[in-house]
Structure formats: structure tokens, C-alpha cells
Coordinates of N, CA, C and O in Angstrom, one line a residue:
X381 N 0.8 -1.2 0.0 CA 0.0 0.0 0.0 C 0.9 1.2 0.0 O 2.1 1.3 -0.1
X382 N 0.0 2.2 0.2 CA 1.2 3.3 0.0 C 0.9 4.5 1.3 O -0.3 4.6 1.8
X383 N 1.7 5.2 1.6 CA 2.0 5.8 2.7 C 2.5 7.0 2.4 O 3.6 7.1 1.8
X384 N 1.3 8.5 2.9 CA 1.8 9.6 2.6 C 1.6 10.1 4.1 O 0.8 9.9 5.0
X385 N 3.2 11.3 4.0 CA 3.1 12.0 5.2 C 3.3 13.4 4.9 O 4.2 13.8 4.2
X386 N 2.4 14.1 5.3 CA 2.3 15.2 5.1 C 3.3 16.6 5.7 O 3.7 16.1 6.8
X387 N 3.8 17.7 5.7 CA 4.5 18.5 6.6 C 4.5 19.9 5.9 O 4.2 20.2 4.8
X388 N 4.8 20.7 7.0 CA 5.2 22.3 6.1 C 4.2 23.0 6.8 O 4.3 24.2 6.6
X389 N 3.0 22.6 7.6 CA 2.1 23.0 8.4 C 2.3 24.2 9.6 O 3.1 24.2 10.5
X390 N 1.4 25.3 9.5 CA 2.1 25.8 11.2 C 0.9 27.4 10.9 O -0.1 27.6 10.2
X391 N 1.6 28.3 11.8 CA 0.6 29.4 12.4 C 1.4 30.5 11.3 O 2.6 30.8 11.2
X392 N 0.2 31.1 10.3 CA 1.4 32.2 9.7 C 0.4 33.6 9.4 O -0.8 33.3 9.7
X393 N 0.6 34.7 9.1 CA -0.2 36.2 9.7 C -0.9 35.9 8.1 O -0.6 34.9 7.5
X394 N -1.6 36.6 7.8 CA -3.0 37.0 6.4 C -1.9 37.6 5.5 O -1.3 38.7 5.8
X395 N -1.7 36.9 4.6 CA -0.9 37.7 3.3 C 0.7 36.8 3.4 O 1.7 37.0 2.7
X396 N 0.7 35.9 4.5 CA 1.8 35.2 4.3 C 1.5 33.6 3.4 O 0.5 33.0 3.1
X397 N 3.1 33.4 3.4 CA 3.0 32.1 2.8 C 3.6 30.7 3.3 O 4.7 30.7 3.8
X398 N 3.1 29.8 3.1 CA 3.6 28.5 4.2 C 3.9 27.2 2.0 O 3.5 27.3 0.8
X399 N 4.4 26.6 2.6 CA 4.7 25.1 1.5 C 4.8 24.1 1.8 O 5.8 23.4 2.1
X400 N 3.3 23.6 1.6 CA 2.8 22.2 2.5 C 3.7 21.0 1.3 O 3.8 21.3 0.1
X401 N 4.2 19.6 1.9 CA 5.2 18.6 1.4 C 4.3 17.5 1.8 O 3.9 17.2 2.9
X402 N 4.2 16.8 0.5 CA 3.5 15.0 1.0 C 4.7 14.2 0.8 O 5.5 14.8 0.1
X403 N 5.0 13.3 1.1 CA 6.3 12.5 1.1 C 5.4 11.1 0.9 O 4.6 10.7 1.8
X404 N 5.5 10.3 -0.3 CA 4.9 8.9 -0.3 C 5.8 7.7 -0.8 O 6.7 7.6 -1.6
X405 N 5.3 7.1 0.1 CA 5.8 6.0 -0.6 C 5.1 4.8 -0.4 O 4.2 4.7 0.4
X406 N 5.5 3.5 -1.3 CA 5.3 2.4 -1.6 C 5.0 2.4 -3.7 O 5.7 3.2 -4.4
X407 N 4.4 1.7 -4.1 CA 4.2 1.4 -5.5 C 4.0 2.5 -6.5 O 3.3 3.4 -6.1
X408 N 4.4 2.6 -7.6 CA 3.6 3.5 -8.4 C 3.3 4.6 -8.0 O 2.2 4.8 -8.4
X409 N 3.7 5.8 -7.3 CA 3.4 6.9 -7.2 C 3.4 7.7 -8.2 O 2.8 8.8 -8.1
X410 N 4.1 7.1 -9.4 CA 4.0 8.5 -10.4 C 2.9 8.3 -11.7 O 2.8 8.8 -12.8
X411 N 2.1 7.3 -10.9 CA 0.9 7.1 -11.6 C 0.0 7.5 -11.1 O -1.0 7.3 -11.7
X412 N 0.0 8.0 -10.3 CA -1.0 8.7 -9.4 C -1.6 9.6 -9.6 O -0.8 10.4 -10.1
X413 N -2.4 10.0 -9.5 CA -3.2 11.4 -9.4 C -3.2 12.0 -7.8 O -3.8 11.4 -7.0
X414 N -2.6 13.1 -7.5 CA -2.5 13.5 -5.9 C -3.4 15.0 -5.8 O -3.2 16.0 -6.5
X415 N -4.0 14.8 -5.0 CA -4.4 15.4 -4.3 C -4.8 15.9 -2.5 O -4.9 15.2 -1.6
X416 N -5.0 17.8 -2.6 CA -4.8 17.8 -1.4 C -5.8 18.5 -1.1 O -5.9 19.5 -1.7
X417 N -7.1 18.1 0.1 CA -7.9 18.7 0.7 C -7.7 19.3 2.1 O -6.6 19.2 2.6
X418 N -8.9 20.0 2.8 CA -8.3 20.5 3.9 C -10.1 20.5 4.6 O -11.2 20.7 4.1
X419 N -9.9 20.2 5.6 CA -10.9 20.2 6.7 C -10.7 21.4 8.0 O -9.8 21.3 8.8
X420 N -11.6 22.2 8.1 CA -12.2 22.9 9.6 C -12.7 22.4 10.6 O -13.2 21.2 10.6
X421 N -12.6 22.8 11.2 CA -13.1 22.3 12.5 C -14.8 22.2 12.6 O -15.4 23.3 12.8
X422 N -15.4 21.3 12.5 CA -17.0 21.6 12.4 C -17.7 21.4 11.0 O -18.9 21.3 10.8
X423 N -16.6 21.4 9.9 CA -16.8 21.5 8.5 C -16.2 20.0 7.9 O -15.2 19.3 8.2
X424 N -17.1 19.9 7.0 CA -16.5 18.6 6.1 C -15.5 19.0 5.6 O -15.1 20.2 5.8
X425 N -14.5 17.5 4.6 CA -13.3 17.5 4.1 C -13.7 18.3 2.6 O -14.6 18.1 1.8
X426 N -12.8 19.3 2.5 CA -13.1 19.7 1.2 C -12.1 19.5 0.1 O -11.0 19.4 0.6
X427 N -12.1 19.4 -1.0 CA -10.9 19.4 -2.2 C -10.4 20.7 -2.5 O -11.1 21.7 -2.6
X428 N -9.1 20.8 -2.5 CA -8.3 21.9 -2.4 C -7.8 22.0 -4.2 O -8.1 22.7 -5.1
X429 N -6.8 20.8 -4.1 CA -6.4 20.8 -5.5 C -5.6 19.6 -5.8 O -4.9 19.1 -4.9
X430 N -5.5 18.9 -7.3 CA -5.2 17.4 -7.4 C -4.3 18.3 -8.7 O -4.4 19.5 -9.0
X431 N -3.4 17.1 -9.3 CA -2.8 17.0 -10.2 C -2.4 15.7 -10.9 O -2.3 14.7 -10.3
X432 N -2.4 15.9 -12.3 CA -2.3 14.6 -12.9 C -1.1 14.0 -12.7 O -0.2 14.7 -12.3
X433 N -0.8 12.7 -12.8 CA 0.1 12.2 -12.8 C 1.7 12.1 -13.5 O 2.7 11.4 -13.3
X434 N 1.3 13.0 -14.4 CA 2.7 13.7 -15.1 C 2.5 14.8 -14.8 O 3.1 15.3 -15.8
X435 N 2.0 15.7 -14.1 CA 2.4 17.3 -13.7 C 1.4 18.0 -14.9 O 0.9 19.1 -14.6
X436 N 1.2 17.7 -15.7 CA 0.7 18.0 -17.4 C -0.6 19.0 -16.8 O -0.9 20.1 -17.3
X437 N -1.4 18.6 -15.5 CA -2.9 19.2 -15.6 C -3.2 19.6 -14.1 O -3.3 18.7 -13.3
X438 N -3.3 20.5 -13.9 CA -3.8 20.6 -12.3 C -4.9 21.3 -11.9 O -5.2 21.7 -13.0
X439 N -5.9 21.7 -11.1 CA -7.2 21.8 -10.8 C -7.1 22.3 -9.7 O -6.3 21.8 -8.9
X440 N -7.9 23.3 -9.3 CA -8.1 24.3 -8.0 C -9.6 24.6 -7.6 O -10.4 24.8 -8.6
X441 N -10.1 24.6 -6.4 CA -11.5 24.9 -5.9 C -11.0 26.6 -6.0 O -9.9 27.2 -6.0
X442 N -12.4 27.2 -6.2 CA -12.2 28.5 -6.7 C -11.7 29.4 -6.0 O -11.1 30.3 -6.5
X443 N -12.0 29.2 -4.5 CA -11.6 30.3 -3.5 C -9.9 30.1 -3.2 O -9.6 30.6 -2.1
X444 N -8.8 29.4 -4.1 CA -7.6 29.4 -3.7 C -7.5 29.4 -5.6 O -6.6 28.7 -5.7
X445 N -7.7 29.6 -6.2 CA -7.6 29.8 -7.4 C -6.2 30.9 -8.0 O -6.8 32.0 -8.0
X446 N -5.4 31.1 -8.3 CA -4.3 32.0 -7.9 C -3.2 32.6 -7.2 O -2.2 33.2 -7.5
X447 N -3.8 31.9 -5.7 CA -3.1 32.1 -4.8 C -2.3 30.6 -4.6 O -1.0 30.6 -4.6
X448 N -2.9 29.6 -4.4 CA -2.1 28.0 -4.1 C -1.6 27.3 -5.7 O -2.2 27.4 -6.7
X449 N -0.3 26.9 -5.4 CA -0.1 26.1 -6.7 C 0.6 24.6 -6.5 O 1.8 24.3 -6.5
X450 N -0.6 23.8 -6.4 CA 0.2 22.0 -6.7 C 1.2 21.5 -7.4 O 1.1 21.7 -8.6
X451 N 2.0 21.0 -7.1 CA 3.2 20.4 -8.2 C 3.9 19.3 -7.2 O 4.2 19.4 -6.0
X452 N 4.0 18.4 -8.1 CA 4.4 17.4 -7.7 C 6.3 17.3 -8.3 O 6.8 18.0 -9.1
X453 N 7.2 16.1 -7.6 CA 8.2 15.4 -8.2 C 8.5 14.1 -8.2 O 9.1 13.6 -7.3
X454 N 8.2 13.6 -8.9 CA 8.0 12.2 -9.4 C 9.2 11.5 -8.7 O 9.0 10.5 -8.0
X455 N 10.4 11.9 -8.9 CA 11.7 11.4 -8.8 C 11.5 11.2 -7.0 O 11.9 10.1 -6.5
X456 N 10.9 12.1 -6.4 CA 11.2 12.4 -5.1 C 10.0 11.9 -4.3 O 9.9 12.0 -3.1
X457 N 8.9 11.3 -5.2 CA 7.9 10.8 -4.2 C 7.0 11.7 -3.6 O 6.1 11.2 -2.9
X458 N 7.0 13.0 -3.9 CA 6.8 14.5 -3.5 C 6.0 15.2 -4.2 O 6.2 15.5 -5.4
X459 N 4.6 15.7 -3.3 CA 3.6 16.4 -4.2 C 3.8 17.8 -3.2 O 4.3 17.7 -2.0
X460 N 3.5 18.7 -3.7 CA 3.8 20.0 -2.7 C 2.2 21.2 -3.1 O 1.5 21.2 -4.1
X461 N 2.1 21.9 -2.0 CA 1.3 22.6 -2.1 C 1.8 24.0 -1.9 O 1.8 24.3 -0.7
X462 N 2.4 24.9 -2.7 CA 2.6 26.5 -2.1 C 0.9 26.8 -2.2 O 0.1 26.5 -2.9
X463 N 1.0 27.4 -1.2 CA 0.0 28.5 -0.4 C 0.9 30.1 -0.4 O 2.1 30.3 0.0
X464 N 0.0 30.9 -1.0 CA 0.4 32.5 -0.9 C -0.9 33.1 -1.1 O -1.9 32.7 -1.7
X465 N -0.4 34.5 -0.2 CA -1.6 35.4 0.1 C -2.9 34.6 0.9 O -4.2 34.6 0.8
X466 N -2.2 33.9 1.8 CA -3.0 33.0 3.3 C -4.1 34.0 3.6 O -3.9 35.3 3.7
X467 N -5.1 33.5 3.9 CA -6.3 34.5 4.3 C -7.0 33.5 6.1 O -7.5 32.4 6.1
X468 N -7.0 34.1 6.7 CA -8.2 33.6 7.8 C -8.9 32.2 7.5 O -8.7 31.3 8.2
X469 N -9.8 32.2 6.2 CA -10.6 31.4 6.0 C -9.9 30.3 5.4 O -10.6 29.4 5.0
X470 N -8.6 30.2 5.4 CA -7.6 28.9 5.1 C -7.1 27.8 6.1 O -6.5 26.7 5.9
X471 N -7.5 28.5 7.3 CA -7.0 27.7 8.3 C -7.9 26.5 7.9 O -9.0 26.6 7.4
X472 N -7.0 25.2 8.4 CA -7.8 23.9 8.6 C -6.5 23.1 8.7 O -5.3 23.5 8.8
X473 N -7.1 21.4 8.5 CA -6.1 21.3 8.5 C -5.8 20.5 6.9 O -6.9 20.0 6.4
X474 N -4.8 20.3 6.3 CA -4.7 19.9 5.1 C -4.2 18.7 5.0 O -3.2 18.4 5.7
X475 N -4.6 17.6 4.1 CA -4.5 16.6 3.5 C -4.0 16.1 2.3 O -4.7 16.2 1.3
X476 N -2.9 15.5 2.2 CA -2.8 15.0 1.1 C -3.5 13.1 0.9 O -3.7 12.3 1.9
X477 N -3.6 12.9 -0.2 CA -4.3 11.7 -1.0 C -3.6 11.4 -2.0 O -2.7 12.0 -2.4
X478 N -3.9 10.5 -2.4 CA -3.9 10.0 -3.6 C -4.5 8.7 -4.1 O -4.7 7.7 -3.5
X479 N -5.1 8.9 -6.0 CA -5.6 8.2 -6.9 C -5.4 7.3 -7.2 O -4.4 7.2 -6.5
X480 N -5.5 6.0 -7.8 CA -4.9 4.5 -8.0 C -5.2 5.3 -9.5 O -4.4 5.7 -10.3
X481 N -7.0 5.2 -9.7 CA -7.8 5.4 -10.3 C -7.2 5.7 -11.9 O -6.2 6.5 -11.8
X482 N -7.5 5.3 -13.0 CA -7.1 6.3 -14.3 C -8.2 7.8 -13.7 O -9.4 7.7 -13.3
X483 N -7.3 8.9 -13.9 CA -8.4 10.1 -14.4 C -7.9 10.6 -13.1 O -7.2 10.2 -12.2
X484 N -9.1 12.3 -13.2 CA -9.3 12.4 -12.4 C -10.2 12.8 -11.5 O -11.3 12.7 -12.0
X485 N -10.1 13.3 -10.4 CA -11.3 13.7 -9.4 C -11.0 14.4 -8.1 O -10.1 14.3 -7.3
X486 N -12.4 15.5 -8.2 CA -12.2 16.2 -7.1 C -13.1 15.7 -5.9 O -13.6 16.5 -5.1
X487 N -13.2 14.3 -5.7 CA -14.4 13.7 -5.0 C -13.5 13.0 -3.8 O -12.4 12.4 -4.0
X488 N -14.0 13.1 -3.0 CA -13.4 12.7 -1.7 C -13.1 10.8 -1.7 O -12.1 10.2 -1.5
X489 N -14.3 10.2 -2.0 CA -14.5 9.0 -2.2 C -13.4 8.4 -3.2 O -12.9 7.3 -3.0
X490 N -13.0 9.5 -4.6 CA -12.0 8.7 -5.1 C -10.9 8.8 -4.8 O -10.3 8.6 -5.8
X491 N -10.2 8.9 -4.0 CA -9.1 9.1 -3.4 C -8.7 7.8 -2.5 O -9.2 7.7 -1.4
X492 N -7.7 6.6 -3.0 CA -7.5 5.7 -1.7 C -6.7 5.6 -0.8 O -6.7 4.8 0.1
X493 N -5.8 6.8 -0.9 CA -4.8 6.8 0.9 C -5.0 8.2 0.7 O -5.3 8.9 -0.3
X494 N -4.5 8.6 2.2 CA -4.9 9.4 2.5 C -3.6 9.5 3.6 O -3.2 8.5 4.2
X495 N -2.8 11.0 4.0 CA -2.1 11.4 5.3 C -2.7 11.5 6.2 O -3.9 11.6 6.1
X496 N -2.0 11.6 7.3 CA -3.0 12.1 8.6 C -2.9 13.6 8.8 O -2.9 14.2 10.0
X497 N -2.7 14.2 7.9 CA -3.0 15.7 7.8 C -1.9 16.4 8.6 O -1.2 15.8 9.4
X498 N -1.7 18.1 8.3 CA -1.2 18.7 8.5 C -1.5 20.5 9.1 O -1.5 21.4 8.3
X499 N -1.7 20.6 10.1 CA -2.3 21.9 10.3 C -2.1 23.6 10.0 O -1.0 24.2 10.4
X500 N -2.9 24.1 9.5 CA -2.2 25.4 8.8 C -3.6 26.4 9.0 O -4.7 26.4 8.4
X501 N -2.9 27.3 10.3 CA -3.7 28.3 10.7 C -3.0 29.9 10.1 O -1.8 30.2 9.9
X502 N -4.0 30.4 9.9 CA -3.5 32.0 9.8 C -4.3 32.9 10.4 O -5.5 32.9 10.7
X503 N -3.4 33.7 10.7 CA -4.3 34.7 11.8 C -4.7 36.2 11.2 O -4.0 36.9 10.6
X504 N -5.8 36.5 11.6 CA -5.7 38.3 10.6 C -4.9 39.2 11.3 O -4.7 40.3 10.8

């Protein structure tokens, strides 16, 4: 199976930037499709942003649209999330996943591993 650990997490002021790191391993990761969601406290898991498994296509929920950019390195096992221009409403805590699946998706269900998350608060 495969095994992601997430990091890069922590407390940073509104207009800063943090660079969340999944580190995976076991089979096939560069077949993967990865993605990373983030959960609130009180709030369901939401989809943040996935990428195909050659880097070729990536996808964003609207409200980080500009500001977050996914990229992964194949060589390194390594999907990354920069976050810039952090706002209040980003705190939660973040998740990386990943796809077996051909394709892809922003659906929570298709995703079969999962990290045990990473926390990333901003304050105004």
C-alpha cells in the first residue's frame, strides 16, 4: 500500500506564505493522481487541488484559485502545495491523497490513501 506523510504545516499572519510537502511511498506513485484537501473544525473534508500524474494538468476549488499552486516530483515521491496570500478562511487542517484510479477527481471517495494531515492556521 502506500504511505503519505504530510508537513510544512504551522501558524502564519493573512498575506503570508507557508509550502505544505507529502512525502509517499510504496508502489507506483508516479501514476497517481494527488491530491490535497483541507478540513475545519465543524466542517466537512473539502478538495483543495489534485494533479495529474505527469504534472501535465492541475485543478483548484475556486476560493484558492491564484493564490495555491500543486506540483508534484516524481523522482522524489513528493507532491507539494505553495499557499500564498493566506487569508483567515484557510486555516484547517490539510490533506494529502492519492488516486490509484485512471483520471481524475475532485471527490473525496475517489481518493485511496490518505495522510493524517497537516495543520495550517493564519491569523488576521
Amino acid at each position: 500500500q502506500v504511505q503519505l506523510v504530510e508537513s510544512g504545516g504551522g501558524l502564519v499572519q493573512a498575506g503570508g506564505s507557508l509550502r505544505l510537502s507529502c512525502a509517499a511511498s510504496g508502489r507506483a506513485f508516479s501514476n497517481y493522481t494527488m491530491g490535497w484537501f483541507r478540513q475545519a473544525p465543524g466542517e466537512e473534508r473539502r478538495f483543495v487541488a489534485h494533479i495529474t500524474w505527469g504534472g501535465d494538468s492541475t485543478s483548484y476549488r475556486t476560493s484558492v484559485k491564484g493564490r495555491f499552486t500543486i506540483s508534484r516530483d516524481n523522482a522524489k515521491n513528493t507532491v507539494y502545495l505553495q499557499m500564498n496570500s493566506l487569508q483567515p478562511e484557510d486555516t484547517a487542517v490539510y490533506y494529502c491523497a492519492a488516486r490509484t484510479a485512471y483520471g481524475v477527481s475532485r471527490l473525496r471517495a475517489s481518493y485511496d490513501y490518505w495522510g493524517q494531515g497537516t495543520q495550517v492556521t493564519v491569523s488576521s
